[in-house]
Amino acid sequence: MLTVRNLELHYGGIAALRGISIDVQKGETVLLVGANGAGKSSLINAVIGLVASSQGVMSFNGKDITRASCDARARAGIGYSPEGRRVFPTMSVRDNVLSGACRRGAVLQRDAWQWLCGIFPLLSERSEHPAGQLSGGQQQVVAIARAMASSPKLLLLDEPFLGLAPVWIARISEAIRHMQSRGTTILMTEQMARPALKLATRGYVVRGGEIRRSGSIEEIREVALAEEYL
Ligand code: ATP
């Protein structure tokens, strides 16, 4: 579904990605694990089109997306939840979530909202609250629900569990399992990999802007353990 070949990305003179290649097949949940500054967010941001690569090729469902706009990638079915609980702070919880479904018709938006409220009761309880007034865990739920509301074919989750209490980790894990059971393909990153290892089917270890290892989730768990990502 997603193919990335020899991707290079620079911020000014700093090389953040140095010839990265990954594949994500339909229906998989693939984990990118690595320390702070390894290049995980840069790779996710390159896939959604927020940053431009200097070299390399990316394709999604057989179409070259290397120079496609963010908007075109979203329309093609790539959804994105950024690192760090980025919500629209003054917009209500409901409007935040539905902004993810804004291209869908009113009926589909209502269905998406009801489906997400079933997974996260918090959304209906706080639907008219400004999202910026919620706790960190609650804001992360809103950001993930917004990405899910677009019913993406490929869902990019950048550090969905970072800094969250166990109760929120459990809820978000449950929502990710829902997306998996609907056939959604997922590419996620984690610095502290423990909860993500329970969800992913395969993974890559990223270090210094390169893929250092790829393998089954059991192999990635071993590396994560040795390199203290757990
Ligand atoms: P983290 O978990 O901290 O987000 P990461 O693995 O996602 O780490 P990146 O954020 O992709 O790593 O960073 C990769 C490298 O690029 C780091 O050296 C970082 O300092 C650098 N970098 C990231 N964003 C920028 C930016 N906007 N401008 C300059 N350098 C950046």
CSV table of N, CA, C and O in Angstrom, one decimal, residues 32-127:
chain,number,residue,atom,x,y,z
A,32,LEU,N,7.3,2.1,13.9
A,32,LEU,CA,8.7,2.7,13.8
A,32,LEU,C,9.1,3.0,15.2
A,32,LEU,O,8.5,3.8,15.9
A,33,VAL,N,10.2,2.4,15.6
A,33,VAL,CA,10.6,2.6,17.0
A,33,VAL,C,12.0,3.2,16.9
A,33,VAL,O,12.8,3.0,16.0
A,34,GLY,N,12.3,4.1,17.9
A,34,GLY,CA,13.6,4.8,17.9
A,34,GLY,C,13.7,5.9,18.9
A,34,GLY,O,12.6,6.3,19.4
A,35,ALA,N,14.9,6.3,19.3
A,35,ALA,CA,15.0,7.3,20.3
A,35,ALA,C,14.6,8.7,19.8
A,35,ALA,O,14.4,8.9,18.6
A,36,ASN,N,14.6,9.6,20.8
A,36,ASN,CA,14.3,11.0,20.5
A,36,ASN,C,15.3,11.5,19.4
A,36,ASN,O,16.5,11.2,19.5
A,37,GLY,N,14.8,12.1,18.3
A,37,GLY,CA,15.6,12.6,17.3
A,37,GLY,C,16.1,11.6,16.2
A,37,GLY,O,16.9,12.0,15.3
A,38,ALA,N,15.6,10.4,16.3
A,38,ALA,CA,16.0,9.3,15.4
A,38,ALA,C,15.5,9.6,13.9
A,38,ALA,O,16.1,9.2,13.0
A,39,GLY,N,14.4,10.3,13.8
A,39,GLY,CA,13.8,10.6,12.5
A,39,GLY,C,12.4,10.1,12.2
A,39,GLY,O,11.9,10.2,11.1
A,40,LYS,N,11.8,9.6,13.3
A,40,LYS,CA,10.5,9.0,13.1
A,40,LYS,C,9.4,10.0,12.7
A,40,LYS,O,8.7,9.8,11.7
A,41,SER,N,9.4,11.1,13.3
A,41,SER,CA,8.4,12.2,13.0
A,41,SER,C,8.7,12.7,11.6
A,41,SER,O,7.8,13.0,10.8
A,42,SER,N,10.0,12.8,11.3
A,42,SER,CA,10.3,13.4,9.9
A,42,SER,C,9.8,12.4,8.8
A,42,SER,O,9.3,12.9,7.8
A,43,LEU,N,9.9,11.1,9.1
A,43,LEU,CA,9.4,10.1,8.1
A,43,LEU,C,7.9,10.2,8.0
A,43,LEU,O,7.3,10.3,6.9
A,44,ILE,N,7.2,10.3,9.1
A,44,ILE,CA,5.7,10.4,9.1
A,44,ILE,C,5.3,11.7,8.4
A,44,ILE,O,4.4,11.7,7.5
A,45,ASN,N,6.0,12.8,8.7
A,45,ASN,CA,5.6,14.1,8.1
A,45,ASN,C,5.9,14.1,6.6
A,45,ASN,O,5.2,14.8,5.9
A,46,ALA,N,6.9,13.4,6.2
A,46,ALA,CA,7.2,13.3,4.8
A,46,ALA,C,6.1,12.5,4.1
A,46,ALA,O,5.7,12.8,3.0
A,47,VAL,N,5.6,11.4,4.7
A,47,VAL,CA,4.6,10.6,4.1
A,47,VAL,C,3.3,11.4,4.0
A,47,VAL,O,2.6,11.3,2.9
A,48,ILE,N,2.9,12.2,5.0
A,48,ILE,CA,1.7,13.0,4.8
A,48,ILE,C,1.9,14.3,4.0
A,48,ILE,O,1.0,14.9,3.5
A,49,GLY,N,3.2,14.6,3.8
A,49,GLY,CA,3.5,15.8,2.9
A,49,GLY,C,3.7,17.1,3.6
A,49,GLY,O,3.6,18.1,2.9
A,50,LEU,N,3.9,17.0,4.9
A,50,LEU,CA,4.2,18.3,5.6
A,50,LEU,C,5.6,18.8,5.4
A,50,LEU,O,5.8,20.0,5.6
A,51,VAL,N,6.5,17.9,5.1
A,51,VAL,CA,7.9,18.3,4.8
A,51,VAL,C,8.2,17.7,3.4
A,51,VAL,O,7.8,16.6,3.1
A,52,ALA,N,9.1,18.4,2.7
A,52,ALA,CA,9.5,17.9,1.4
A,52,ALA,C,10.8,17.2,1.4
A,52,ALA,O,11.7,17.6,2.1
A,53,SER,N,10.8,16.0,0.8
A,53,SER,CA,12.0,15.2,0.8
A,53,SER,C,13.0,15.8,-0.3
A,53,SER,O,12.5,16.4,-1.2
A,54,SER,N,14.3,15.6,-0.1
A,54,SER,CA,15.2,16.1,-1.1
A,54,SER,C,15.5,15.1,-2.1
A,54,SER,O,15.9,15.4,-3.2
A,55,GLN,N,15.4,13.8,-1.7
A,55,GLN,CA,15.6,12.7,-2.7
A,55,GLN,C,14.7,11.6,-2.3
A,55,GLN,O,14.3,11.4,-1.1
A,56,GLY,N,14.4,10.7,-3.2
A,56,GLY,CA,13.7,9.5,-2.9
A,56,GLY,C,12.3,9.5,-3.5
A,56,GLY,O,11.9,10.5,-4.1
A,57,VAL,N,11.6,8.4,-3.4
A,57,VAL,CA,10.3,8.2,-4.0
A,57,VAL,C,9.3,7.6,-3.0
A,57,VAL,O,9.7,6.7,-2.3
A,58,MET,N,8.1,8.1,-3.1
A,58,MET,CA,7.0,7.5,-2.2
A,58,MET,C,5.8,7.2,-3.1
A,58,MET,O,5.4,8.0,-3.9
A,59,SER,N,5.2,6.0,-2.9
A,59,SER,CA,4.0,5.7,-3.6
A,59,SER,C,3.0,5.1,-2.7
A,59,SER,O,3.3,4.5,-1.7
A,60,PHE,N,1.7,5.4,-3.0
A,60,PHE,CA,0.6,5.0,-2.2
A,60,PHE,C,-0.4,4.4,-3.1
A,60,PHE,O,-0.9,5.0,-4.1
A,61,ASN,N,-0.8,3.1,-2.8
A,61,ASN,CA,-1.7,2.3,-3.7
A,61,ASN,C,-1.3,2.4,-5.2
A,61,ASN,O,-2.1,2.7,-6.1
A,62,GLY,N,0.0,2.3,-5.4
A,62,GLY,CA,0.5,2.3,-6.8
A,62,GLY,C,0.7,3.6,-7.4
A,62,GLY,O,1.2,3.7,-8.6
A,63,LYS,N,0.3,4.7,-6.8
A,63,LYS,CA,0.5,6.1,-7.4
A,63,LYS,C,1.6,6.8,-6.7
A,63,LYS,O,1.7,6.8,-5.5
A,64,ASP,N,2.4,7.5,-7.5
A,64,ASP,CA,3.5,8.3,-7.0
A,64,ASP,C,3.0,9.5,-6.3
A,64,ASP,O,2.2,10.3,-6.8
A,65,ILE,N,3.3,9.6,-5.0
A,65,ILE,CA,2.8,10.8,-4.2
A,65,ILE,C,4.0,11.7,-3.7
A,65,ILE,O,3.8,12.5,-2.9
A,66,THR,N,5.2,11.4,-4.3
A,66,THR,CA,6.4,12.1,-3.8
A,66,THR,C,6.2,13.6,-3.8
A,66,THR,O,6.7,14.3,-2.8
A,67,ARG,N,5.6,14.2,-4.8
A,67,ARG,CA,5.4,15.6,-4.9
A,67,ARG,C,4.0,16.0,-4.7
A,67,ARG,O,3.6,17.2,-4.9
A,68,ALA,N,3.1,15.1,-4.3
A,68,ALA,CA,1.7,15.5,-4.1
A,68,ALA,C,1.5,16.3,-2.9
A,68,ALA,O,2.3,16.3,-1.9
A,69,SER,N,0.5,17.2,-2.9
A,69,SER,CA,0.2,18.1,-1.7
A,69,SER,C,-0.4,17.2,-0.6
A,69,SER,O,-0.9,16.1,-0.8
A,70,CYS,N,-0.3,17.8,0.6
A,70,CYS,CA,-0.9,17.2,1.8
A,70,CYS,C,-2.4,16.9,1.5
A,70,CYS,O,-2.9,15.8,1.9
A,71,ASP,N,-3.0,17.9,0.9
A,71,ASP,CA,-4.5,17.8,0.7
A,71,ASP,C,-4.7,16.6,-0.3
A,71,ASP,O,-5.6,15.8,0.0
A,72,ALA,N,-3.9,16.4,-1.3
A,72,ALA,CA,-4.1,15.3,-2.3
A,72,ALA,C,-3.9,14.0,-1.5
A,72,ALA,O,-4.6,13.0,-1.8
A,73,ARG,N,-2.9,14.0,-0.6
A,73,ARG,CA,-2.6,12.7,0.1
A,73,ARG,C,-3.8,12.4,1.0
A,73,ARG,O,-4.2,11.2,1.1
A,74,ALA,N,-4.4,13.4,1.7
A,74,ALA,CA,-5.5,13.1,2.5
A,74,ALA,C,-6.7,12.6,1.7
A,74,ALA,O,-7.4,11.7,2.1
A,75,ARG,N,-6.9,13.2,0.5
A,75,ARG,CA,-8.0,12.8,-0.3
A,75,ARG,C,-7.8,11.4,-0.8
A,75,ARG,O,-8.7,10.6,-1.0
A,76,ALA,N,-6.5,11.0,-1.0
A,76,ALA,CA,-6.2,9.6,-1.5
A,76,ALA,C,-6.5,8.6,-0.4
A,76,ALA,O,-6.5,7.4,-0.6
A,77,GLY,N,-6.6,9.1,0.9
A,77,GLY,CA,-7.0,8.1,2.0
A,77,GLY,C,-5.9,8.0,3.1
A,77,GLY,O,-5.9,7.0,3.8
A,78,ILE,N,-5.0,9.0,3.2
A,78,ILE,CA,-4.0,9.0,4.3
A,78,ILE,C,-4.5,9.9,5.4
A,78,ILE,O,-4.7,11.1,5.2
A,79,GLY,N,-4.7,9.3,6.6
A,79,GLY,CA,-5.1,10.1,7.8
A,79,GLY,C,-3.9,10.3,8.7
A,79,GLY,O,-2.9,9.5,8.7
A,80,TYR,N,-3.9,11.3,9.5
A,80,TYR,CA,-2.7,11.7,10.3
A,80,TYR,C,-3.1,12.2,11.6
A,80,TYR,O,-3.9,13.1,11.8
A,81,SER,N,-2.4,11.7,12.7
A,81,SER,CA,-2.5,12.2,14.0
A,81,SER,C,-1.1,12.7,14.5
A,81,SER,O,-0.3,11.8,14.7
A,82,PRO,N,-0.9,14.0,14.6
A,82,PRO,CA,0.5,14.5,14.9
A,82,PRO,C,0.9,14.2,16.3
A,82,PRO,O,0.1,13.9,17.2
A,83,GLU,N,2.2,14.2,16.5
A,83,GLU,CA,2.8,14.1,17.8
A,83,GLU,C,2.4,15.3,18.6
A,83,GLU,O,2.3,16.4,18.1
A,84,GLY,N,2.1,15.1,19.9
A,84,GLY,CA,1.9,16.3,20.8
A,84,GLY,C,0.6,16.9,20.9
A,84,GLY,O,0.4,18.1,21.1
A,85,ARG,N,-0.5,16.0,20.8
A,85,ARG,CA,-1.8,16.5,21.1
A,85,ARG,C,-2.2,17.8,20.4
A,85,ARG,O,-2.7,18.7,21.1
A,86,ARG,N,-2.0,17.8,19.1
A,86,ARG,CA,-2.4,19.1,18.4
A,86,ARG,C,-3.9,19.1,18.1
A,86,ARG,O,-4.3,18.5,17.2
A,87,VAL,N,-4.6,19.9,18.9
A,87,VAL,CA,-6.0,20.1,18.6
A,87,VAL,C,-6.2,21.6,18.3
A,87,VAL,O,-5.3,22.4,18.5
A,88,PHE,N,-7.4,21.9,17.7
A,88,PHE,CA,-7.7,23.3,17.5
A,88,PHE,C,-8.3,23.8,18.9
A,88,PHE,O,-9.4,23.4,19.2
A,89,PRO,N,-7.5,24.6,19.6
A,89,PRO,CA,-7.9,24.7,21.0
A,89,PRO,C,-9.2,25.5,21.3
A,89,PRO,O,-9.8,25.2,22.3
A,90,THR,N,-9.6,26.4,20.4
A,90,THR,CA,-10.8,27.2,20.7
A,90,THR,C,-12.0,26.5,20.1
A,90,THR,O,-13.1,26.9,20.4
A,91,MET,N,-11.8,25.5,19.3
A,91,MET,CA,-13.0,24.8,18.6
A,91,MET,C,-13.5,23.8,19.6
A,91,MET,O,-12.7,23.2,20.4
A,92,SER,N,-14.8,23.5,19.5
A,92,SER,CA,-15.4,22.5,20.4
A,92,SER,C,-14.8,21.1,20.0
A,92,SER,O,-14.3,20.9,18.9
A,93,VAL,N,-15.0,20.2,21.0
A,93,VAL,CA,-14.5,18.8,20.8
A,93,VAL,C,-15.2,18.2,19.5
A,93,VAL,O,-14.5,17.7,18.6
A,94,ARG,N,-16.5,18.5,19.4
A,94,ARG,CA,-17.2,17.9,18.2
A,94,ARG,C,-16.6,18.5,16.9
A,94,ARG,O,-16.4,17.8,16.0
A,95,ASP,N,-16.5,19.8,16.9
A,95,ASP,CA,-16.0,20.4,15.6
A,95,ASP,C,-14.5,20.0,15.3
A,95,ASP,O,-14.2,19.8,14.1
A,96,ASN,N,-13.7,19.8,16.3
A,96,ASN,CA,-12.4,19.2,16.1
A,96,ASN,C,-12.5,17.9,15.4
A,96,ASN,O,-11.8,17.6,14.4
A,97,VAL,N,-13.3,17.0,16.0
A,97,VAL,CA,-13.4,15.6,15.4
A,97,VAL,C,-14.0,15.7,14.0
A,97,VAL,O,-13.5,15.1,13.1
A,98,LEU,N,-15.1,16.5,13.8
A,98,LEU,CA,-15.7,16.5,12.5
A,98,LEU,C,-14.9,17.2,11.5
A,98,LEU,O,-15.1,17.0,10.3
A,99,SER,N,-13.9,18.0,11.9
A,99,SER,CA,-13.0,18.6,10.9
A,99,SER,C,-12.3,17.6,10.1
A,99,SER,O,-11.9,17.7,9.0
A,100,GLY,N,-12.1,16.4,10.8
A,100,GLY,CA,-11.5,15.3,10.1
A,100,GLY,C,-12.4,14.6,9.1
A,100,GLY,O,-11.9,13.9,8.2
A,101,ALA,N,-13.7,14.8,9.2
A,101,ALA,CA,-14.6,14.2,8.3
A,101,ALA,C,-15.3,15.2,7.4
A,101,ALA,O,-16.3,14.9,6.8
A,102,CYS,N,-14.6,16.4,7.3
A,102,CYS,CA,-15.3,17.5,6.6
A,102,CYS,C,-15.6,17.2,5.1
A,102,CYS,O,-16.5,17.8,4.5
A,103,ARG,N,-14.8,16.3,4.5
A,103,ARG,CA,-15.1,16.0,3.1
A,103,ARG,C,-16.2,15.0,2.9
A,103,ARG,O,-16.6,14.7,1.8
A,104,ARG,N,-16.7,14.4,4.0
A,104,ARG,CA,-17.7,13.4,3.9
A,104,ARG,C,-19.0,14.1,4.0
A,104,ARG,O,-19.2,15.2,4.5
A,105,GLY,N,-20.1,13.4,3.5
A,105,GLY,CA,-21.4,14.0,3.5
A,105,GLY,C,-21.9,14.1,5.0
A,105,GLY,O,-21.3,13.5,5.9
A,106,ALA,N,-23.0,14.9,5.2
A,106,ALA,CA,-23.6,15.0,6.5
A,106,ALA,C,-23.9,13.7,7.2
A,106,ALA,O,-23.7,13.5,8.4
A,107,VAL,N,-24.5,12.8,6.4
A,107,VAL,CA,-24.9,11.5,7.0
A,107,VAL,C,-23.7,10.7,7.5
A,107,VAL,O,-23.6,10.2,8.6
A,108,LEU,N,-22.6,10.7,6.6
A,108,LEU,CA,-21.4,10.0,7.0
A,108,LEU,C,-20.7,10.6,8.2
A,108,LEU,O,-20.2,10.0,9.0
A,109,GLN,N,-20.8,12.0,8.2
A,109,GLN,CA,-20.2,12.7,9.4
A,109,GLN,C,-20.9,12.3,10.7
A,109,GLN,O,-20.3,12.0,11.7
A,110,ARG,N,-22.3,12.2,10.6
A,110,ARG,CA,-23.0,11.8,11.8
A,110,ARG,C,-22.7,10.4,12.2
A,110,ARG,O,-22.5,10.1,13.4
A,111,ASP,N,-22.6,9.5,11.2
A,111,ASP,CA,-22.2,8.1,11.5
A,111,ASP,C,-20.8,8.1,12.2
A,111,ASP,O,-20.6,7.3,13.1
A,112,ALA,N,-19.9,8.8,11.6
A,112,ALA,CA,-18.5,8.8,12.1
A,112,ALA,C,-18.5,9.3,13.6
A,112,ALA,O,-17.9,8.7,14.5
A,113,TRP,N,-19.3,10.4,13.8
A,113,TRP,CA,-19.4,11.0,15.2
A,113,TRP,C,-20.0,9.9,16.1
A,113,TRP,O,-19.4,9.7,17.2
A,114,GLN,N,-21.1,9.3,15.7
A,114,GLN,CA,-21.7,8.3,16.6
A,114,GLN,C,-20.8,7.1,16.9
A,114,GLN,O,-20.7,6.6,18.0
A,115,TRP,N,-20.1,6.7,15.9
A,115,TRP,CA,-19.2,5.5,16.0
A,115,TRP,C,-18.1,5.9,17.0
A,115,TRP,O,-17.7,5.1,17.9
A,116,LEU,N,-17.5,7.1,16.8
A,116,LEU,CA,-16.4,7.5,17.7
A,116,LEU,C,-16.8,7.7,19.1
A,116,LEU,O,-16.1,7.4,20.1
A,117,CYS,N,-18.1,8.3,19.3
A,117,CYS,CA,-18.6,8.5,20.6
A,117,CYS,C,-18.8,7.1,21.3
A,117,CYS,O,-18.6,7.0,22.5
A,118,GLY,N,-19.1,6.1,20.6
A,118,GLY,CA,-19.2,4.7,21.1
A,118,GLY,C,-17.9,4.2,21.6
A,118,GLY,O,-17.8,3.5,22.7
A,119,ILE,N,-16.8,4.6,21.0
A,119,ILE,CA,-15.5,4.1,21.4
A,119,ILE,C,-15.0,5.0,22.5
A,119,ILE,O,-14.4,4.6,23.5
A,120,PHE,N,-15.2,6.3,22.4
A,120,PHE,CA,-14.7,7.3,23.4
A,120,PHE,C,-15.9,8.1,23.9
A,120,PHE,O,-16.2,9.2,23.4
A,121,PRO,N,-16.5,7.6,25.0
A,121,PRO,CA,-17.7,8.3,25.6
A,121,PRO,C,-17.3,9.8,25.9
A,121,PRO,O,-18.2,10.7,25.9
A,122,LEU,N,-16.1,10.1,26.2
A,122,LEU,CA,-15.6,11.4,26.5
A,122,LEU,C,-16.1,12.4,25.4
A,122,LEU,O,-16.4,13.6,25.7
A,123,LEU,N,-16.1,12.0,24.2
A,123,LEU,CA,-16.4,12.9,23.1
A,123,LEU,C,-17.8,13.4,23.2
A,123,LEU,O,-18.1,14.6,23.0
A,124,SER,N,-18.8,12.6,23.6
A,124,SER,CA,-20.1,13.1,23.7
A,124,SER,C,-20.3,13.8,25.0
A,124,SER,O,-21.0,14.8,25.1
A,125,GLU,N,-19.6,13.4,26.1
A,125,GLU,CA,-19.7,14.1,27.4
A,125,GLU,C,-19.2,15.5,27.3
A,125,GLU,O,-19.7,16.4,27.9
A,126,ARG,N,-18.2,15.7,26.5
A,126,ARG,CA,-17.5,17.0,26.4
A,126,ARG,C,-17.7,17.7,25.0
A,126,ARG,O,-16.9,18.5,24.6
A,127,SER,N,-18.7,17.3,24.3
A,127,SER,CA,-18.8,17.6,22.9
A,127,SER,C,-18.7,19.1,22.6
A,127,SER,O,-18.2,19.5,21.6
